Short mmCIF file of N, CA and C in Angstrom, two decimals:
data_model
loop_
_atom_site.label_atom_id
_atom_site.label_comp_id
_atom_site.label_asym_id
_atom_site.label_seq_id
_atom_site.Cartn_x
_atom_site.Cartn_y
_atom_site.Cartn_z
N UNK A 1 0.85 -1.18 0.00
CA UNK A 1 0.00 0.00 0.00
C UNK A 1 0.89 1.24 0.00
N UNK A 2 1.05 1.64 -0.96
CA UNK A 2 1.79 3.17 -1.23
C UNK A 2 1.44 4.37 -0.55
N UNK A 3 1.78 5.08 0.08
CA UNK A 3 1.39 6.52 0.73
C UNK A 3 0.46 7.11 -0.69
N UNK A 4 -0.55 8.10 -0.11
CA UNK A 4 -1.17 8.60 -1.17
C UNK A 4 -1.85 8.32 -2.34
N UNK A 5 -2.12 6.89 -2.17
CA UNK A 5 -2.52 5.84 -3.20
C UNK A 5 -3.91 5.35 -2.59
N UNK A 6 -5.02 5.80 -2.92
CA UNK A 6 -6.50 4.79 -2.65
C UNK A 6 -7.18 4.86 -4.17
N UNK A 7 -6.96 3.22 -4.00
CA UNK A 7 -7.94 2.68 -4.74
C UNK A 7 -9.34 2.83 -5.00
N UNK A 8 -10.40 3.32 -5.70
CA UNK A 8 -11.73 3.62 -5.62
C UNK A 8 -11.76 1.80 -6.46
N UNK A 9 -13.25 1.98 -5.87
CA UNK A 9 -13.97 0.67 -5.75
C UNK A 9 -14.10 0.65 -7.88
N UNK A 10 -13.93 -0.52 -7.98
CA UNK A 10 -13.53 -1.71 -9.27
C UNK A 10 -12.30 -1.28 -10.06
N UNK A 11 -11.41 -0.93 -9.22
CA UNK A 11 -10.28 -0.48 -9.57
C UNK A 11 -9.60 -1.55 -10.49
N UNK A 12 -8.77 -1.49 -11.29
CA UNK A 12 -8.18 -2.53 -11.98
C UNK A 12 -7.07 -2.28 -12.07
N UNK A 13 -5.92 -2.85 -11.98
CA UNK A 13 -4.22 -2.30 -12.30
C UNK A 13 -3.80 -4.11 -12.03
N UNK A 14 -2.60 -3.77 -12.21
CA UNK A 14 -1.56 -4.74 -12.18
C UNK A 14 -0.60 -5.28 -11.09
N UNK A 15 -0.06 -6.02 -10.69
CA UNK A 15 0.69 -6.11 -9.37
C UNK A 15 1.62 -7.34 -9.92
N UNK A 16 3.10 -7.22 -9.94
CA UNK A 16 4.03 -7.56 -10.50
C UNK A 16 4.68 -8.66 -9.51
N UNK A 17 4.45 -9.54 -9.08
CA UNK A 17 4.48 -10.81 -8.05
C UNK A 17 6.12 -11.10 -8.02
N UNK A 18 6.56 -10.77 -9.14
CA UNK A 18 8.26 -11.53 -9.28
C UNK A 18 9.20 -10.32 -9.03
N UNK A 19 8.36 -9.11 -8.59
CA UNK A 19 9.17 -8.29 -8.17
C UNK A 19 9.97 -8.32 -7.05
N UNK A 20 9.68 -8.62 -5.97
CA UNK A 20 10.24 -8.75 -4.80
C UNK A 20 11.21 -9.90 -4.72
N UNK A 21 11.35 -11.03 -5.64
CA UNK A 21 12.24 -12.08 -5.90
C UNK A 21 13.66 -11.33 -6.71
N UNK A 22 13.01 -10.77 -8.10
CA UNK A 22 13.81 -9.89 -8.98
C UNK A 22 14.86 -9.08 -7.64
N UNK A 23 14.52 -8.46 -6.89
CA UNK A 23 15.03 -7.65 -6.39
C UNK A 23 16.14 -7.79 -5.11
N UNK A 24 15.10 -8.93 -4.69
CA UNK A 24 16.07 -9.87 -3.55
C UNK A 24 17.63 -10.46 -4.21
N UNK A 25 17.07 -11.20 -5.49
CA UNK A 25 18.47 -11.68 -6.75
C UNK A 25 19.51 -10.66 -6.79
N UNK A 26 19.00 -9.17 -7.16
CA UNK A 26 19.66 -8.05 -7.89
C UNK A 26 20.79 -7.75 -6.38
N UNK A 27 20.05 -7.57 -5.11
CA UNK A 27 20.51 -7.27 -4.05
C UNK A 27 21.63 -8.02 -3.80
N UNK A 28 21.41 -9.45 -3.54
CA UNK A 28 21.87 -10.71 -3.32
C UNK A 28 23.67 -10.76 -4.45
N UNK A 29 22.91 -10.36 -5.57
CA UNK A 29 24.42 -10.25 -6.66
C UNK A 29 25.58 -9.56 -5.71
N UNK A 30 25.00 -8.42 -5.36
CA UNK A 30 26.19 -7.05 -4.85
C UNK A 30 26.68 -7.32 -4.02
N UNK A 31 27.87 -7.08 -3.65
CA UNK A 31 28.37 -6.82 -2.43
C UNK A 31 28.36 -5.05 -2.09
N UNK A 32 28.64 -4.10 -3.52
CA UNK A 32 28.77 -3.02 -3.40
C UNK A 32 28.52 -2.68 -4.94
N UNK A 33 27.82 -1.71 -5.36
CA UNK A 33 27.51 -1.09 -6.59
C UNK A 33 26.50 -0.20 -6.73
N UNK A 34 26.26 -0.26 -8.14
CA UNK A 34 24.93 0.23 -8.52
C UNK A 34 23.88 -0.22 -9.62
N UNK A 35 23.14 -0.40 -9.34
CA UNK A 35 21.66 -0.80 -10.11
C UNK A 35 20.81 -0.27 -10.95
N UNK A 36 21.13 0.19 -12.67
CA UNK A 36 20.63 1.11 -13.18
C UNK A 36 19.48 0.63 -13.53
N UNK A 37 17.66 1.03 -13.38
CA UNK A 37 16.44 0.47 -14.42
C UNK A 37 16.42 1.76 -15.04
N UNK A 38 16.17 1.11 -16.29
CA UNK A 38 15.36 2.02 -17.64
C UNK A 38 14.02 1.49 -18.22
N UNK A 39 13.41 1.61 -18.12
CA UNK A 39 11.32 1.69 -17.86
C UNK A 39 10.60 2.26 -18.23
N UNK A 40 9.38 2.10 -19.09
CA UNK A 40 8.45 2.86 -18.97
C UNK A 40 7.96 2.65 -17.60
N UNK A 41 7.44 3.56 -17.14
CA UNK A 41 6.38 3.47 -15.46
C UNK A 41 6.20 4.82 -15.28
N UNK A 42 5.81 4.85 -13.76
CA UNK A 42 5.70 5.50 -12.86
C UNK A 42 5.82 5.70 -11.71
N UNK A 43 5.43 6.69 -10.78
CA UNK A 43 5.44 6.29 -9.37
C UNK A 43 4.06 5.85 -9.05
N UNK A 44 3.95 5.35 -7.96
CA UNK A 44 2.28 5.28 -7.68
C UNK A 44 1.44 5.85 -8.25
N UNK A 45 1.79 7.07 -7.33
CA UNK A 45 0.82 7.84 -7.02
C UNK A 45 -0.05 8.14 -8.63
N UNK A 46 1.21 7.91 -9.30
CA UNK A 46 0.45 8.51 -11.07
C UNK A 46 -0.04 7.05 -11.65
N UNK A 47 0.70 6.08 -11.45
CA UNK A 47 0.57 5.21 -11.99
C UNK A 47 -0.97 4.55 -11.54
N UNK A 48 -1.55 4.79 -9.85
CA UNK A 48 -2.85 4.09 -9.53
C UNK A 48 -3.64 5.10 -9.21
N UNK A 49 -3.86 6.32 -10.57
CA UNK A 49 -4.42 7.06 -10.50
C UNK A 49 -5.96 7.03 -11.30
N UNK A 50 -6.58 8.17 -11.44
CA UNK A 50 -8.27 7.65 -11.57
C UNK A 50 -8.18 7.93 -13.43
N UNK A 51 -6.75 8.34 -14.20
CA UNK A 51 -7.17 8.05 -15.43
C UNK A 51 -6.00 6.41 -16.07
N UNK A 52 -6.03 5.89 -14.71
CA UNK A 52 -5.64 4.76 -15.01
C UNK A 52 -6.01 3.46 -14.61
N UNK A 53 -7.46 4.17 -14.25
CA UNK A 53 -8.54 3.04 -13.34
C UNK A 53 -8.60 1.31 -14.12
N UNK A 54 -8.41 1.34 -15.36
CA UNK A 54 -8.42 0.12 -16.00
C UNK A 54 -6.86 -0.60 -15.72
N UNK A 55 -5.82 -0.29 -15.45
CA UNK A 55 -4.46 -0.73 -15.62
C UNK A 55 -3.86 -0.01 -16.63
N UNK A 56 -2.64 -0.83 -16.98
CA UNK A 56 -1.76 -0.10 -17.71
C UNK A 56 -1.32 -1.37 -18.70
N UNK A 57 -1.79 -2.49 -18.84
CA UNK A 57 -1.44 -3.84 -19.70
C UNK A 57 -1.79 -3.31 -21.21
N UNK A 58 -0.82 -3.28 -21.96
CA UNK A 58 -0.81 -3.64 -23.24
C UNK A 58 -0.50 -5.04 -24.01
N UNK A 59 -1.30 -5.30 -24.98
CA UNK A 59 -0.86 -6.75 -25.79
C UNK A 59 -0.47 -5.75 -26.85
N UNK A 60 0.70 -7.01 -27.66
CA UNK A 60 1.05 -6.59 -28.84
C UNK A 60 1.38 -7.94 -29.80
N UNK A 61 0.21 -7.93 -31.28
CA UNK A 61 0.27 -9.05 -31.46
C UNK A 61 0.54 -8.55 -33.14
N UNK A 62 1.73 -8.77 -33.65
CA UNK A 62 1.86 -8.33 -35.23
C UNK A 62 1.55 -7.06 -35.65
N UNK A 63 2.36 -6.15 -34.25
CA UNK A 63 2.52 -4.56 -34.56
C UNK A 63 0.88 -3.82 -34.01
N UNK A 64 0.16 -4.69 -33.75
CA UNK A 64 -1.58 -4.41 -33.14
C UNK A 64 -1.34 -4.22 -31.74
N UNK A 65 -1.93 -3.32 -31.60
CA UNK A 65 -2.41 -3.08 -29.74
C UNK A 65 -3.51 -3.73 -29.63
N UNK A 66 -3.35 -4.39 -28.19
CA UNK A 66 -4.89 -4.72 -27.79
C UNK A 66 -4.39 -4.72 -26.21
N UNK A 67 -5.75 -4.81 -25.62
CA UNK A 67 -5.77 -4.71 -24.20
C UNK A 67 -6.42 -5.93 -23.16
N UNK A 68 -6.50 -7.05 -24.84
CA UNK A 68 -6.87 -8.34 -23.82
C UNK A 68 -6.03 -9.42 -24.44
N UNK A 69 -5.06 -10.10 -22.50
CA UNK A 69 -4.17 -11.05 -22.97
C UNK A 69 -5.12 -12.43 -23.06
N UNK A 70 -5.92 -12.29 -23.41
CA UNK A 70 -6.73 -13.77 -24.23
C UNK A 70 -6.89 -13.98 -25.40
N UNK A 71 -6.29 -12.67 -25.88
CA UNK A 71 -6.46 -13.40 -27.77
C UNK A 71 -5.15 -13.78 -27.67
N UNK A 72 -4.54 -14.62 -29.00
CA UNK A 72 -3.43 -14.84 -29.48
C UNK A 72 -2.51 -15.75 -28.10
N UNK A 73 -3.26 -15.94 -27.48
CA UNK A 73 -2.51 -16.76 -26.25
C UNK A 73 -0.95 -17.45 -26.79
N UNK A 74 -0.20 -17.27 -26.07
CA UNK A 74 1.21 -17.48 -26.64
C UNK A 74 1.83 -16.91 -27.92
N UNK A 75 1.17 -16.16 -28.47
CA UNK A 75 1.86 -15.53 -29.63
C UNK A 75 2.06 -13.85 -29.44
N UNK A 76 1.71 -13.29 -28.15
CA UNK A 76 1.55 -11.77 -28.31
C UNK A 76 2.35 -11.50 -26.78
N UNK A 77 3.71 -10.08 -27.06
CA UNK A 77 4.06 -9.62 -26.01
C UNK A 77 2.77 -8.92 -25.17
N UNK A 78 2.79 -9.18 -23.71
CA UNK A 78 2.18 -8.53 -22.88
C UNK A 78 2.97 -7.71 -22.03
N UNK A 79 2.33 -6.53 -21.48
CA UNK A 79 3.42 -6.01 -20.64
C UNK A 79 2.37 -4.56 -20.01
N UNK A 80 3.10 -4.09 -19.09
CA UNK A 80 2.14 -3.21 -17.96
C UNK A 80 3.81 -2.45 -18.03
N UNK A 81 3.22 -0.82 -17.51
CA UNK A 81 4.10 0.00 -17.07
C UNK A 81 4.97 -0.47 -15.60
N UNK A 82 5.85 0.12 -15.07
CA UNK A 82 6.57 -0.53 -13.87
C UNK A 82 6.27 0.55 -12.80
N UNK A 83 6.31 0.09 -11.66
CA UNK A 83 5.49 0.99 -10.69
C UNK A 83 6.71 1.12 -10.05
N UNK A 84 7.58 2.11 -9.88
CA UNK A 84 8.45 2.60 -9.63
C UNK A 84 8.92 2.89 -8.20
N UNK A 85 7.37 3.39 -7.81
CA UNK A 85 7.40 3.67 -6.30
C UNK A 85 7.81 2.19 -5.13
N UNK A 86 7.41 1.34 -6.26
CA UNK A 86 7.08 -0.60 -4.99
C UNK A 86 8.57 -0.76 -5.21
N UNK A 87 9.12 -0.66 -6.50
CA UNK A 87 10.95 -1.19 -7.19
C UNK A 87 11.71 -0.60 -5.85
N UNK A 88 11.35 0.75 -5.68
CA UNK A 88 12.20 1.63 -4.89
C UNK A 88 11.96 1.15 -2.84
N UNK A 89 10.95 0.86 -2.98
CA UNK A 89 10.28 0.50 -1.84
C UNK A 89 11.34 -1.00 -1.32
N UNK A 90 10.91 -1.60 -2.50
CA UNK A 90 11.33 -3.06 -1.84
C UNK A 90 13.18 -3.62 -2.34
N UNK A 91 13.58 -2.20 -2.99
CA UNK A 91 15.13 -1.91 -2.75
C UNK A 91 15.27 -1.50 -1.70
N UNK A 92 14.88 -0.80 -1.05
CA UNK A 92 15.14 -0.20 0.34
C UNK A 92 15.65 -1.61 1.13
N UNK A 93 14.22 -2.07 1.22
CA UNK A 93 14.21 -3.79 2.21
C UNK A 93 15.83 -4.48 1.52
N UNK A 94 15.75 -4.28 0.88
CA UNK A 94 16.61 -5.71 0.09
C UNK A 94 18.32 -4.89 0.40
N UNK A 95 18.44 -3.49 0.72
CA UNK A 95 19.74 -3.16 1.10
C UNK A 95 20.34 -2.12 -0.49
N UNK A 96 18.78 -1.84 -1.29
CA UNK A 96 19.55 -0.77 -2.51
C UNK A 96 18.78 0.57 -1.99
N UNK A 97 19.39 1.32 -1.72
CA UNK A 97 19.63 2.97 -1.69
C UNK A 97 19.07 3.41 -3.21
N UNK A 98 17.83 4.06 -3.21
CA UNK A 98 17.68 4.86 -4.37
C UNK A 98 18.72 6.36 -4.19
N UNK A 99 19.46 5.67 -5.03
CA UNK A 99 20.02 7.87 -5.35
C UNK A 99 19.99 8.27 -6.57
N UNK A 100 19.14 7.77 -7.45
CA UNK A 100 18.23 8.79 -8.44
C UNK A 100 17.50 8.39 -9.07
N UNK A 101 16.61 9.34 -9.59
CA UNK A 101 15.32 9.28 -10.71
C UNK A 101 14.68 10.31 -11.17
N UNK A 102 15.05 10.02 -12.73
CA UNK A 102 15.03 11.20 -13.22
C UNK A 102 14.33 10.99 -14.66
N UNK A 103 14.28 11.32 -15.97
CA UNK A 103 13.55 10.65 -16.94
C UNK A 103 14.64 10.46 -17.40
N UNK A 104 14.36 10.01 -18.80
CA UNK A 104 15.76 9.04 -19.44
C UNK A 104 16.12 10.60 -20.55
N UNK A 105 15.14 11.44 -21.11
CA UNK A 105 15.62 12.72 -21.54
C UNK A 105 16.59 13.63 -20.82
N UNK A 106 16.16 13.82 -19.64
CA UNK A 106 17.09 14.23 -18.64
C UNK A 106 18.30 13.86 -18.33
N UNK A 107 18.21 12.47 -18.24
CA UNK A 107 19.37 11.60 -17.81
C UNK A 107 20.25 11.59 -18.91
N UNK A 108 19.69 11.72 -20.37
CA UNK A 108 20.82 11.53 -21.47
C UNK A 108 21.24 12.99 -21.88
N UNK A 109 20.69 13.83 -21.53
CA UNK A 109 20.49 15.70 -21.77
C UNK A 109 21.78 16.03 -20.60
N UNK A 110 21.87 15.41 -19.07
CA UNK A 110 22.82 15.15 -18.52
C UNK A 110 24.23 14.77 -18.58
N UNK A 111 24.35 13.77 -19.13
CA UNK A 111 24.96 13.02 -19.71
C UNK A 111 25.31 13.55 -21.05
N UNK A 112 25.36 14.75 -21.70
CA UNK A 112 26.23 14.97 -23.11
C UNK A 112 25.73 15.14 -24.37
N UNK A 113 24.09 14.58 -24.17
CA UNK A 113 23.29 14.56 -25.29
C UNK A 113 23.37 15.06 -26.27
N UNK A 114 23.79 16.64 -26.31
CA UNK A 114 23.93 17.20 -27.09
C UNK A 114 25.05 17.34 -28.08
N UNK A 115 26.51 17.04 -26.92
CA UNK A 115 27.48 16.68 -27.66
C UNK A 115 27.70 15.36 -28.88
N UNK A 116 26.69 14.50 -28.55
CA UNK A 116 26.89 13.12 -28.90
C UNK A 116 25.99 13.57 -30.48
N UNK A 117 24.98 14.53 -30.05
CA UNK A 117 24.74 14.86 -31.59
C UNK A 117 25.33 15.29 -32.34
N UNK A 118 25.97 16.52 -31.75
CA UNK A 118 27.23 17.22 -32.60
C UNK A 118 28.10 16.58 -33.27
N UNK A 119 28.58 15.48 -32.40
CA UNK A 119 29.58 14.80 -33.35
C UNK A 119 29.47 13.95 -34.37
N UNK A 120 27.46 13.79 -34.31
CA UNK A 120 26.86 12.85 -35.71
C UNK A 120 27.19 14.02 -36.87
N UNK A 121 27.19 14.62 -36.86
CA UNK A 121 27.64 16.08 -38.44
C UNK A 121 28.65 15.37 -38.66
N UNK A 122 29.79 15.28 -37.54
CA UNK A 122 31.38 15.43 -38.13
C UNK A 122 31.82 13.90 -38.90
N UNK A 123 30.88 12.89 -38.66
CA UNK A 123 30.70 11.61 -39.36
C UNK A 123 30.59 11.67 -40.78
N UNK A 124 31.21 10.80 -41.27
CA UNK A 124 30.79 10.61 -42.89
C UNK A 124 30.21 9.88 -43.68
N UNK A 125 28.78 10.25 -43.15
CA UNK A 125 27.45 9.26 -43.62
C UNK A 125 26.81 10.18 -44.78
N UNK A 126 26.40 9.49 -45.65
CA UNK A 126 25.18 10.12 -46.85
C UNK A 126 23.98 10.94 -45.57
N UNK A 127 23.75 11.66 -46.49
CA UNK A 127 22.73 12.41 -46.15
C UNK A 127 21.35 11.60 -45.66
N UNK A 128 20.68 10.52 -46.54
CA UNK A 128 19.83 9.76 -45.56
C UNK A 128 20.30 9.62 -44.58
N UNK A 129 21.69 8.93 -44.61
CA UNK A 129 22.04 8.07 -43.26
C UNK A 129 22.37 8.98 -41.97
N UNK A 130 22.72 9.91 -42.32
CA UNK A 130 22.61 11.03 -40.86
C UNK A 130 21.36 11.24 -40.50
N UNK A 131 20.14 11.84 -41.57
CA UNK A 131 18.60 11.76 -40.99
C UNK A 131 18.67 10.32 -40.27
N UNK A 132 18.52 9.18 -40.98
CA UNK A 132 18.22 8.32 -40.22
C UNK A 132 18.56 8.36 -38.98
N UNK A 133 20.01 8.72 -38.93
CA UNK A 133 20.60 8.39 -37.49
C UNK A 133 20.10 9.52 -36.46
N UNK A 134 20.43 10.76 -36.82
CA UNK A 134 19.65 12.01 -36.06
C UNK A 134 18.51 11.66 -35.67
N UNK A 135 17.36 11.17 -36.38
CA UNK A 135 16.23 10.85 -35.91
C UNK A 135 16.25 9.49 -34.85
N UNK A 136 16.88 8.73 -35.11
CA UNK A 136 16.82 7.81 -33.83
C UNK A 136 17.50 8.33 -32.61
N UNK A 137 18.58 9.19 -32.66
CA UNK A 137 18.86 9.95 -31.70
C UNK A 137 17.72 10.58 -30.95
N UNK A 138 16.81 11.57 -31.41
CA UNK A 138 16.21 12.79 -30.76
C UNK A 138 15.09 11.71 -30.59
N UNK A 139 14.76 10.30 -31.01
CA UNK A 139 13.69 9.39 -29.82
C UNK A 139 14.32 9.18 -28.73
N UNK A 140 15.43 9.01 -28.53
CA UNK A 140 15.93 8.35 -27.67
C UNK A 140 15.33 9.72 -26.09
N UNK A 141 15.31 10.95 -26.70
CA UNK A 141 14.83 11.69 -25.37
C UNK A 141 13.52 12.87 -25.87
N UNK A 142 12.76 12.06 -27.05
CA UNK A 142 11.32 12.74 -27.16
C UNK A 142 10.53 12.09 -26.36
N UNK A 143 9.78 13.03 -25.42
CA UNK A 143 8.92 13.16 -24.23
C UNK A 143 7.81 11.77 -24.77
N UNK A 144 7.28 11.73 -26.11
CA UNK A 144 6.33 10.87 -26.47
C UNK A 144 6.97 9.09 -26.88
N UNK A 145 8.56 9.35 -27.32
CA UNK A 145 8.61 8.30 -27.05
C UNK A 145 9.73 7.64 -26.11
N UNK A 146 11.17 7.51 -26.46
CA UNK A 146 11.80 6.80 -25.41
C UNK A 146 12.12 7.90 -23.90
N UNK A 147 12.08 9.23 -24.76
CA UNK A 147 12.60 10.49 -23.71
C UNK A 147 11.56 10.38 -22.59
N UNK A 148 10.35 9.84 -22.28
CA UNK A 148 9.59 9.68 -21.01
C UNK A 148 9.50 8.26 -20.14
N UNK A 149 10.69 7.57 -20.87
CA UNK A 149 11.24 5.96 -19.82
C UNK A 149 11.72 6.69 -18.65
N UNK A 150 11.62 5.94 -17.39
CA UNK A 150 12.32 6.77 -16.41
C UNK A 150 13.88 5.65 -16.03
N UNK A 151 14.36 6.81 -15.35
CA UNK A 151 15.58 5.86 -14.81
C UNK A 151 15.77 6.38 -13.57
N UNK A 152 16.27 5.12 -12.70
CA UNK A 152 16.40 4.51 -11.74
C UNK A 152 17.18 4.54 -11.31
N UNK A 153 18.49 4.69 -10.41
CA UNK A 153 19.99 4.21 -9.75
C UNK A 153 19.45 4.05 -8.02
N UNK A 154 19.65 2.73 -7.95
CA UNK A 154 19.95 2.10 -6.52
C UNK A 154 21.40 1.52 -6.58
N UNK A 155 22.01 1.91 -4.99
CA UNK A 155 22.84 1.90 -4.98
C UNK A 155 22.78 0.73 -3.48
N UNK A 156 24.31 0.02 -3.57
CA UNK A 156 24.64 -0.94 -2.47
C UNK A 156 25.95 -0.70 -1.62
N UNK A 157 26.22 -0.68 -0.77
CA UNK A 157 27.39 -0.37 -0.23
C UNK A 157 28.06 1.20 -0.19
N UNK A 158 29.43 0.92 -0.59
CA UNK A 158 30.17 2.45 -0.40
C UNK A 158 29.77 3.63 -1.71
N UNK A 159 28.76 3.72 -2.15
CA UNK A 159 28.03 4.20 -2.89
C UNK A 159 27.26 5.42 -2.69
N UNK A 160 26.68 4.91 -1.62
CA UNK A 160 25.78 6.02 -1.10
C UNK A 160 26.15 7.32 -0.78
N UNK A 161 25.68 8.33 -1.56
CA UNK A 161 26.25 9.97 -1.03
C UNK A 161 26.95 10.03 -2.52
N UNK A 162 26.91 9.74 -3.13
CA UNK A 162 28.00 9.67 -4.29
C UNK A 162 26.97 10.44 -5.58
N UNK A 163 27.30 11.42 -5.79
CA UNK A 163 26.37 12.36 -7.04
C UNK A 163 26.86 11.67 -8.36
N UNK A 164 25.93 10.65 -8.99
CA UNK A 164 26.04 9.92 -10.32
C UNK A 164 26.10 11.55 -11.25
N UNK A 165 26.75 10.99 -12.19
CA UNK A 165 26.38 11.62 -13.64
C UNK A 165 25.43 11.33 -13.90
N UNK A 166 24.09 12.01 -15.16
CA UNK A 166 22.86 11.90 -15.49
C UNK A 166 21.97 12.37 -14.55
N UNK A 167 22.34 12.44 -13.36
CA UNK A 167 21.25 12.59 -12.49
C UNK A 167 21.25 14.13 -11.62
N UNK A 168 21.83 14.94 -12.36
CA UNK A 168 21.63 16.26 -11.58
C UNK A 168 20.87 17.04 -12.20
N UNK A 169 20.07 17.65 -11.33
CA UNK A 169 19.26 18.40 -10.69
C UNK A 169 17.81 17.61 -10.93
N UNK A 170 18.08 16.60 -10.58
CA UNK A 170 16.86 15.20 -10.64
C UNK A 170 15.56 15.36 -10.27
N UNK A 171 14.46 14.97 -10.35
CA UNK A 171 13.19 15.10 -10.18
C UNK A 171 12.40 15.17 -11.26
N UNK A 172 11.17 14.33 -10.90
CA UNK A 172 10.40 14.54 -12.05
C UNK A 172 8.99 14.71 -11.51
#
């Protein structure tokens, strides 16, 4: 039960059962490090909110959306956003320190983004092949598509207190 999180009555969402195993494993690996997720999600509070009263499960069966995993049984990815707030929650228990979260635009805008474009010019690709490439670049941190994955750093051991790259002036 998340702070700030009530459910109204026929609520529907998702609850990720292999999380707390996932996490115990991830913990269990370290003696000392860090733990980067990259995700679509949220935190709770947005994620078990009232314009998400149905869940967040998508099917995807031959490039088709659908929202019921009963067609195509075994032939179609399923998948739900990641609830960010429980990951962080039940790192705590397991001995990972969240020290950041931030979106993945941010985090790569942090991180040089801009430089890393600059230096696609100084390459010597045909003119498609720079569009092409420029354009898979600027998904990587457009708000609509990869630029609104969030990211994650839990940390284990002598870690903690330690200001990552990507992650300054963090919050979302």
């Amino acid at each position: 039960n998340a702070p700030g999180v009530s459910l109204p009555e026929g609520y529907r969402g998702e609850v990720n059962l292999a999380m707390e195993e996932w996490t115990s494993q991830l913990s269990g690996a370290l003696d000392r490090g860090f733990i980067l997720t990259i995700d679509y999600g949220q935190l709770a509070t947005n994620l078990y909110s009232p314009q998400n009263n149905q869940g967040t499960l998508v099917c995807y069966h031959r490039h088709a959306v659908s929202s019921d995993p009963y067609q195509h049984i075994g032939q179609q990815d399923i998948t739900c956003q990641v609830d960010f707030t429980s990951l962080m929650r039940l790192g705590d228990r397991h001995g990972l320190a969240t020290a950041g979260y931030v979106l993945q635009s941010q985090f790569l805008t942090n991180l040089g983004f801009s430089s890393f474009l600059d230096k696609l010019q100084s390459q010597r690709l045909s003119a498609a092949r720079m569009e092409l490439s420029r354009m898979a670049m600027m998904a990587l941190v457009a708000p609509e598509e990869y630029g609104g994955f969030k990211v994650l750093a839990q940390v284990k051991g002598d870690g903690l207190g330690t200001q990552l790259l990507g992650f300054e002036g963090q919050g979302i």
